[in-house]
Coordinates of C-alpha atoms in Angstrom, one line a residue:
X15 CA -29.0 -93.1 13.3
X16 CA -29.6 -91.5 9.9
X17 CA -26.4 -90.4 8.0
X18 CA -25.9 -88.4 4.8
X19 CA -23.1 -88.1 2.4
X20 CA -22.6 -86.6 -1.0
X21 CA -21.2 -89.3 -3.4
X22 CA -20.7 -90.2 -7.1
X23 CA -20.9 -93.7 -8.4
X24 CA -18.3 -95.0 -10.8
X25 CA -20.9 -96.8 -13.0
X26 CA -22.9 -93.6 -13.5
X27 CA -20.2 -91.9 -15.7
X28 CA -21.9 -89.9 -18.4
X29 CA -20.7 -89.7 -22.0
X30 CA -19.3 -86.2 -21.4
X31 CA -17.1 -87.5 -18.6
X32 CA -19.1 -86.1 -15.7
X33 CA -20.8 -87.9 -12.8
X34 CA -24.2 -87.0 -11.3
X35 CA -23.8 -86.1 -7.6
X36 CA -26.1 -87.9 -5.3
X37 CA -26.8 -87.7 -1.5
X38 CA -26.5 -91.1 0.1
X39 CA -29.0 -91.7 3.0
X40 CA -28.2 -94.6 5.3
X41 CA -30.6 -95.9 8.0
X42 CA -30.3 -99.3 9.8
X43 CA -27.4 -100.3 7.6
X44 CA -29.4 -99.8 4.3
X45 CA -28.6 -96.9 1.9
X46 CA -30.6 -95.1 -0.8
X47 CA -29.2 -92.4 -3.1
X48 CA -31.2 -89.2 -3.7
X49 CA -30.4 -87.4 -7.0
X50 CA -29.4 -83.8 -7.2
X51 CA -28.9 -81.3 -10.1
X52 CA -25.2 -81.2 -9.5
X53 CA -22.6 -82.9 -11.7
X54 CA -18.9 -83.5 -10.9
X55 CA -16.2 -83.5 -13.6
X56 CA -12.7 -85.1 -13.4
X57 CA -11.2 -82.0 -11.8
X58 CA -13.9 -82.1 -9.1
X59 CA -12.9 -85.6 -7.9
X60 CA -10.0 -87.5 -6.5
X61 CA -8.6 -90.6 -8.2
X62 CA -10.9 -92.7 -5.9
X63 CA -13.9 -90.6 -7.0
X64 CA -14.2 -88.7 -3.7
X65 CA -15.6 -85.2 -4.1
X66 CA -13.0 -82.5 -3.6
X67 CA -14.6 -79.5 -5.2
X68 CA -15.3 -76.8 -2.6
X69 CA -18.3 -75.5 -4.6
X70 CA -19.9 -78.9 -4.9
X71 CA -19.2 -79.8 -1.2
X72 CA -20.7 -76.5 -0.1
X73 CA -23.9 -77.0 -2.1
X74 CA -24.1 -80.6 -1.0
X75 CA -23.7 -79.7 2.7
X76 CA -26.4 -77.1 2.4
X77 CA -28.8 -79.7 0.9
X78 CA -27.8 -82.2 3.6
X79 CA -28.5 -79.7 6.3
X80 CA -32.1 -79.4 4.9
X81 CA -32.4 -83.2 5.0
X82 CA -31.1 -83.3 8.6
X83 CA -33.7 -80.7 9.6
X84 CA -36.4 -82.8 7.9
X85 CA -35.5 -86.0 9.8
X86 CA -35.1 -84.0 13.0
X87 CA -38.9 -83.6 13.0
X88 CA -39.5 -87.3 12.9
X89 CA -40.5 -89.2 16.1
X90 CA -37.8 -91.6 17.4
X91 CA -40.4 -94.0 18.4
X92 CA -41.9 -94.1 14.9
X93 CA -38.4 -94.5 13.4
X94 CA -38.0 -97.8 15.3
X95 CA -40.7 -99.4 13.1
X96 CA -39.7 -97.8 9.8
X97 CA -37.1 -98.5 7.1
X98 CA -34.9 -96.3 4.9
X99 CA -37.5 -96.0 2.1
X100 CA -40.0 -94.5 4.6
X101 CA -37.3 -92.1 5.8
X102 CA -36.5 -91.1 2.2
X103 CA -40.2 -90.5 1.5
X104 CA -40.4 -88.2 4.5
X105 CA -37.4 -86.2 3.4
X106 CA -38.8 -85.7 -0.1
X107 CA -42.1 -84.5 1.4
X108 CA -40.3 -82.0 3.7
X109 CA -38.1 -80.7 0.9
X110 CA -41.0 -80.3 -1.5
X111 CA -42.9 -78.3 1.1
X112 CA -40.2 -75.7 0.9
X113 CA -40.1 -73.2 -2.0
X114 CA -39.2 -75.3 -5.0
X115 CA -37.3 -73.6 -7.8
X116 CA -35.6 -75.0 -10.8
X117 CA -34.0 -73.0 -13.5
X118 CA -35.3 -74.6 -16.7
X119 CA -32.1 -73.8 -18.6
X120 CA -29.8 -75.4 -15.9
X121 CA -31.9 -78.5 -16.0
X122 CA -32.1 -78.5 -19.8
X123 CA -28.3 -78.5 -19.9
X124 CA -28.2 -81.5 -17.5
X125 CA -30.6 -83.4 -19.8
X126 CA -28.5 -82.5 -22.9
X127 CA -25.3 -83.7 -21.2
X128 CA -26.9 -87.1 -20.7
X129 CA -27.6 -87.5 -24.4
X130 CA -25.3 -88.6 -27.2
X131 CA -23.2 -86.0 -28.9
X132 CA -25.5 -85.5 -31.9
X133 CA -28.7 -85.7 -29.9
X134 CA -27.3 -83.3 -27.2
X135 CA -26.4 -80.9 -29.9
X136 CA -30.0 -80.9 -31.3
X137 CA -31.4 -80.3 -27.8
X138 CA -29.1 -77.3 -27.3
X139 CA -30.3 -75.8 -30.5
X140 CA -33.8 -75.9 -29.2
X141 CA -32.7 -74.6 -25.8
X142 CA -30.8 -71.7 -27.3
X143 CA -33.8 -70.8 -29.5
X144 CA -36.1 -70.7 -26.4
X145 CA -33.5 -68.5 -24.7
X146 CA -33.5 -66.1 -27.6
X147 CA -37.2 -65.9 -27.5
X148 CA -37.2 -65.0 -23.7
X149 CA -34.2 -62.7 -24.0
X150 CA -32.6 -64.5 -21.0
X151 CA -31.3 -67.9 -19.9
X152 CA -33.3 -68.1 -16.6
X153 CA -36.9 -69.0 -16.0
X154 CA -38.3 -71.1 -13.2
X155 CA -39.8 -74.3 -14.6
X156 CA -43.2 -73.5 -12.9
X157 CA -43.3 -70.2 -14.7
X158 CA -43.5 -71.9 -18.1
X159 CA -47.2 -71.9 -19.1
X160 CA -49.2 -73.1 -22.0
X161 CA -49.8 -69.5 -23.2
X162 CA -46.0 -68.8 -23.1
X163 CA -45.3 -71.9 -25.2
X164 CA -48.0 -70.8 -27.7
X165 CA -46.3 -67.4 -27.9
X166 CA -42.9 -69.2 -28.5
X167 CA -44.5 -71.2 -31.3
X168 CA -45.7 -68.0 -33.0
X169 CA -42.2 -66.6 -32.6
X170 CA -40.8 -69.6 -34.4
X171 CA -43.3 -69.5 -37.2
X172 CA -42.6 -65.8 -37.8
X173 CA -38.8 -66.2 -37.8
X174 CA -37.5 -67.4 -41.2
X175 CA -34.1 -68.7 -39.8
X176 CA -36.0 -71.0 -37.5
X177 CA -38.6 -72.1 -40.0
X178 CA -35.9 -72.9 -42.6
X179 CA -33.9 -75.0 -40.2
X180 CA -36.5 -77.1 -38.6
X181 CA -37.4 -80.5 -40.2
X182 CA -41.1 -80.8 -40.8
X183 CA -43.6 -82.6 -43.0
X184 CA -46.4 -80.2 -42.1
X185 CA -45.8 -76.7 -43.1
X186 CA -48.3 -75.5 -40.5
X187 CA -46.0 -76.8 -37.7
X188 CA -42.4 -76.0 -38.4
X189 CA -41.7 -75.5 -34.7
X190 CA -42.7 -79.1 -33.8
X191 CA -39.2 -80.5 -33.4
X192 CA -38.1 -77.7 -31.1
X193 CA -41.3 -78.2 -29.0
X194 CA -40.6 -81.9 -28.9
X195 CA -37.2 -81.4 -27.4
X196 CA -38.4 -78.8 -24.8
X197 CA -41.3 -81.1 -23.9
X198 CA -38.9 -84.0 -23.3
X199 CA -36.8 -81.8 -21.0
X200 CA -39.9 -80.6 -19.0
X201 CA -41.2 -84.2 -18.7
X202 CA -37.8 -85.4 -17.5
X203 CA -38.0 -82.8 -14.7
X204 CA -41.4 -84.0 -13.6
X205 CA -40.3 -87.6 -13.7
X206 CA -37.3 -86.8 -11.4
X207 CA -38.8 -84.3 -9.0
X208 CA -42.4 -85.4 -8.6
X209 CA -43.3 -88.4 -6.5
X210 CA -47.0 -88.7 -6.7
X211 CA -47.1 -91.9 -4.6
X212 CA -45.5 -89.9 -1.8
X213 CA -47.7 -86.9 -2.4
X214 CA -44.8 -84.8 -3.7
X215 CA -45.8 -82.8 -6.8
X216 CA -43.5 -79.8 -7.1
X217 CA -44.0 -79.4 -10.8
X218 CA -47.8 -79.5 -11.3
X219 CA -48.1 -78.0 -14.8
X220 CA -48.0 -79.7 -18.2
X221 CA -47.7 -76.7 -20.5
X222 CA -46.7 -78.8 -23.6
X223 CA -49.9 -80.8 -23.6
X224 CA -52.8 -80.1 -26.0
X225 CA -50.9 -77.5 -28.0
X226 CA -52.6 -76.2 -31.3
X227 CA -50.7 -78.4 -33.6
X228 CA -50.7 -82.1 -34.2
X229 CA -48.0 -84.1 -32.4
X230 CA -49.7 -87.5 -32.3
X231 CA -51.6 -89.6 -34.8
X232 CA -55.4 -89.8 -34.8
X233 CA -57.7 -92.8 -35.1
X234 CA -57.6 -94.3 -38.6
X235 CA -54.3 -92.7 -39.6
X236 CA -51.1 -94.8 -40.2
X237 CA -48.7 -91.9 -41.0
X238 CA -47.1 -91.2 -37.6
X239 CA -45.4 -88.0 -38.6
X240 CA -42.0 -86.7 -37.6
X241 CA -42.8 -86.0 -33.9
X242 CA -44.0 -89.5 -33.1
X243 CA -41.3 -91.2 -35.2
X244 CA -38.7 -89.2 -33.4
X245 CA -40.1 -90.4 -30.0
X246 CA -39.9 -94.0 -31.2
X247 CA -36.3 -93.5 -32.5
X248 CA -35.2 -91.9 -29.2
X249 CA -37.1 -94.2 -26.9
X250 CA -35.0 -96.1 -24.3
X251 CA -36.3 -99.1 -22.4
X252 CA -34.9 -102.1 -20.5
X253 CA -37.9 -104.2 -21.6
X254 CA -36.2 -106.6 -24.0
X255 CA -39.2 -107.8 -25.9
X256 CA -40.4 -104.2 -26.5
X257 CA -36.9 -103.0 -27.4
X258 CA -36.6 -105.8 -30.0
X259 CA -39.9 -104.9 -31.6
X260 CA -39.2 -101.2 -31.6
X261 CA -35.8 -102.0 -33.2
X262 CA -37.5 -104.0 -36.0
X263 CA -40.0 -101.1 -36.5
X264 CA -37.2 -98.5 -36.8
X265 CA -35.1 -100.7 -39.1
X266 CA -38.1 -101.1 -41.4
X267 CA -38.6 -97.3 -41.5
X268 CA -34.9 -96.7 -42.1
X269 CA -34.8 -99.2 -45.0
X270 CA -37.5 -97.3 -47.0
X271 CA -40.4 -99.0 -45.2
X272 CA -39.3 -102.6 -45.8
X273 CA -42.0 -105.1 -45.1
X274 CA -41.6 -107.5 -42.2
X275 CA -41.8 -110.4 -44.6
X276 CA -38.7 -109.3 -46.4
X277 CA -36.8 -108.6 -43.2
X278 CA -37.9 -112.0 -41.8
X279 CA -36.6 -113.8 -44.9
X280 CA -33.4 -111.9 -45.5
X281 CA -30.2 -114.0 -45.6
X282 CA -26.9 -112.4 -44.3
X283 CA -26.0 -109.2 -46.1
X284 CA -22.6 -108.5 -47.4
X285 CA -21.2 -105.0 -47.6
X286 CA -23.4 -101.9 -47.2
X287 CA -26.2 -102.8 -49.6
X288 CA -29.2 -105.0 -49.0
X289 CA -30.3 -106.5 -52.3
X290 CA -33.6 -108.4 -52.2
X291 CA -36.7 -109.3 -54.2
X292 CA -39.9 -108.2 -52.5
X293 CA -41.8 -111.2 -51.2
X294 CA -45.2 -109.6 -52.1
X295 CA -44.6 -108.9 -55.8
X296 CA -41.5 -110.8 -57.0
X297 CA -43.6 -113.4 -58.9
X298 CA -45.7 -110.7 -60.6
X299 CA -42.9 -108.4 -62.0
X300 CA -40.4 -108.9 -64.8
X301 CA -37.6 -107.6 -62.6
X302 CA -38.7 -109.9 -59.8
X303 CA -39.4 -106.8 -57.7
X304 CA -35.6 -106.2 -57.1
X305 CA -34.7 -103.7 -54.4
X306 CA -31.2 -102.3 -53.8
X307 CA -31.1 -100.4 -50.5
X308 CA -28.0 -98.7 -49.2
X309 CA -27.9 -99.5 -45.5
X310 CA -27.8 -96.2 -43.7
X311 CA -25.4 -95.6 -40.8
X312 CA -28.3 -94.4 -38.7
X313 CA -29.8 -97.9 -38.8
X314 CA -26.7 -99.8 -38.0
X315 CA -27.0 -99.8 -34.2
X316 CA -30.6 -101.1 -34.4
X317 CA -29.6 -103.7 -37.0
X318 CA -26.7 -104.8 -34.7
X319 CA -29.1 -105.5 -31.8
X320 CA -31.3 -107.6 -34.1
X321 CA -28.3 -109.7 -35.0
X322 CA -27.6 -110.6 -31.3
X323 CA -28.8 -114.2 -31.8
X324 CA -27.5 -117.3 -33.5
X325 CA -29.0 -118.2 -36.9
X326 CA -28.6 -118.2 -40.6
X327 CA -30.6 -115.0 -41.2
X328 CA -29.5 -111.4 -41.5
X329 CA -31.7 -110.4 -38.5
X330 CA -32.0 -113.6 -36.4
X331 CA -33.5 -111.9 -33.4
X332 CA -36.7 -111.4 -35.4
X333 CA -36.9 -115.2 -35.8
X334 CA -36.6 -115.7 -32.0
X335 CA -39.8 -113.8 -31.5
X336 CA -42.0 -116.4 -33.2
X337 CA -41.5 -119.3 -35.5
X338 CA -43.4 -117.9 -38.5
X339 CA -43.6 -114.6 -40.2
X340 CA -47.3 -114.1 -39.4
X341 CA -46.8 -115.0 -35.7
X342 CA -43.9 -112.6 -35.6
X343 CA -46.1 -109.9 -37.0
X344 CA -48.7 -110.5 -34.4
X345 CA -46.0 -110.4 -31.7
X346 CA -44.5 -107.1 -32.8
X347 CA -48.0 -105.5 -33.2
X348 CA -48.8 -106.7 -29.7
X349 CA -45.7 -104.9 -28.3
X350 CA -46.4 -101.8 -30.3
X351 CA -49.9 -101.7 -28.8
X352 CA -48.4 -101.8 -25.3
X353 CA -45.9 -99.1 -26.2
X354 CA -48.7 -96.9 -27.5
X355 CA -50.7 -97.5 -24.3
X356 CA -47.7 -96.5 -22.1
X357 CA -47.0 -93.4 -24.2
X358 CA -50.7 -92.4 -24.5
X359 CA -50.9 -92.4 -28.3
X360 CA -53.4 -94.0 -30.7
X361 CA -52.4 -97.6 -31.5
X362 CA -50.6 -98.4 -34.8
X363 CA -49.1 -101.5 -36.3
X364 CA -45.8 -102.5 -37.9
X365 CA -47.1 -101.3 -41.3
X366 CA -47.1 -97.7 -40.0
X367 CA -43.3 -97.7 -40.6
X368 CA -43.8 -98.1 -44.3
X369 CA -46.8 -95.7 -44.5
X370 CA -44.9 -93.1 -42.5
X371 CA -41.8 -93.3 -44.6
X372 CA -43.8 -92.9 -47.8
X373 CA -45.7 -89.9 -46.4
X374 CA -42.6 -88.1 -45.3
X375 CA -40.7 -89.0 -48.5
X376 CA -43.6 -87.6 -50.6
X377 CA -42.9 -84.1 -49.1
X378 CA -39.3 -84.3 -50.3
X379 CA -39.4 -86.1 -53.7
X380 CA -41.5 -86.8 -56.7
X381 CA -44.3 -89.4 -56.4
X382 CA -42.7 -91.6 -59.1
X383 CA -39.4 -91.7 -57.0
X384 CA -41.4 -92.6 -53.9
X385 CA -43.1 -95.4 -55.8
X386 CA -39.7 -96.8 -56.8
X387 CA -38.4 -96.6 -53.3
X388 CA -41.4 -98.6 -52.1
X389 CA -41.0 -101.2 -55.0
X390 CA -44.2 -100.2 -56.6
X391 CA -44.8 -100.2 -60.4
X392 CA -45.5 -96.5 -60.4
X393 CA -47.3 -94.4 -63.0
X394 CA -44.9 -95.1 -65.9
X395 CA -45.4 -98.8 -66.6
X396 CA -43.8 -98.8 -70.0
X397 CA -40.7 -96.9 -68.7
X398 CA -40.5 -99.5 -65.9
X399 CA -40.1 -102.2 -68.5
X400 CA -37.2 -100.7 -70.5
X401 CA -35.5 -98.2 -68.2
X402 CA -33.0 -99.2 -65.4
X403 CA -33.9 -97.5 -62.1
X404 CA -31.7 -94.8 -60.7
X405 CA -30.7 -96.4 -57.4
X406 CA -28.5 -93.5 -56.4
X407 CA -31.6 -91.2 -56.7
X408 CA -33.8 -93.7 -54.8
X409 CA -31.3 -94.1 -52.0
X410 CA -30.7 -90.4 -52.0
X411 CA -34.3 -89.8 -51.1
X412 CA -34.1 -92.2 -48.2
X413 CA -31.0 -90.4 -47.0
X414 CA -33.0 -87.1 -47.1
X415 CA -35.8 -88.6 -45.1
X416 CA -33.5 -90.0 -42.3
X417 CA -31.7 -86.7 -42.0
X418 CA -34.9 -85.1 -40.8
X419 CA -34.4 -87.0 -37.5
X420 CA -31.9 -87.0 -34.6
X421 CA -30.5 -90.5 -34.3
X422 CA -29.0 -91.6 -31.0
X423 CA -25.3 -92.8 -31.0
X424 CA -26.1 -96.2 -29.6
X425 CA -24.0 -99.2 -28.8
X426 CA -25.7 -102.5 -29.5
X427 CA -26.4 -103.1 -25.8
X428 CA -28.0 -99.7 -25.1

């Protein structure tokens, strides 16, 4: 016998206090939970997390009736030899064969609710902008085409209030951050509702691919740009080695492109400033290549995860990767190459964090200040000998760079 029930799971509580509603399918004593687009708030549930909302129960029962109708078409003799995963696959196929509709804006709000407060706010800005362009808050996800997105991009480019509010390093593409958020929402829907292994493809289009502006790097380039850096910053994975390598890459970027050699050799840091002498040039400069970097709040969660290991160093997790700096570099670059393959972007190395920071900073500040942020001698060698550097200005430029991005509100274990 196959049974169905709408449920919420206590461990699935979102940051906004809601729970995703799922349909539990049980067959031969084994259960699987199928996701829905519904969410239940505290007022929709009993203390024991039973659903009491009449609206949610009505929608859930309607969905369950469709599932019952789907399994009603299955042969009882075939069921004797099958398991719950096979049953679930048949249900998905049957439901997908019906007229699939998904209001993009309803789904977008679901995605935004699953983000941190600051990131969710950024997503809603993009969602609201898209709604203003359409003149409504309803469009089926399969009605979003590449030509429509190109029209939306032209709308953004021609609207000053949008162009002025969107962070960019390429003045030809001020809409790239909005497009990035909308693409993520669309990709999340495809990931949830499509099941290519089971032959279920209810969202076939990819309207955000191959748009007429650069969102990825090309062969030979080490400046990743805002879009790709944002993807790296926002990326979540349960793969621990990859997570650690991405954390090190992000920390390097957030600390004005700090080299791995300096992160690897850094003793414990006291307070909110990292004072160090650059390994590469400390023996060739009168000031021993001194760097004074304010540790930005955006980097703190990533730094905290790199401290989750015993050791005498500031970032001991980096030392757990390999026993030497060069071996550690190879290890991180190996993981970055895997990440690039998974995400279908041209490969880059750890040094891209420094190169990308410099390229973005150059659009916001003077070249001489960028040189000082990177610990270079700069164009004014005599002045470098006699004048003390303005660390407030230097760290101010780094703050301006980091404010171009949406940073997730992470706990160390996320």
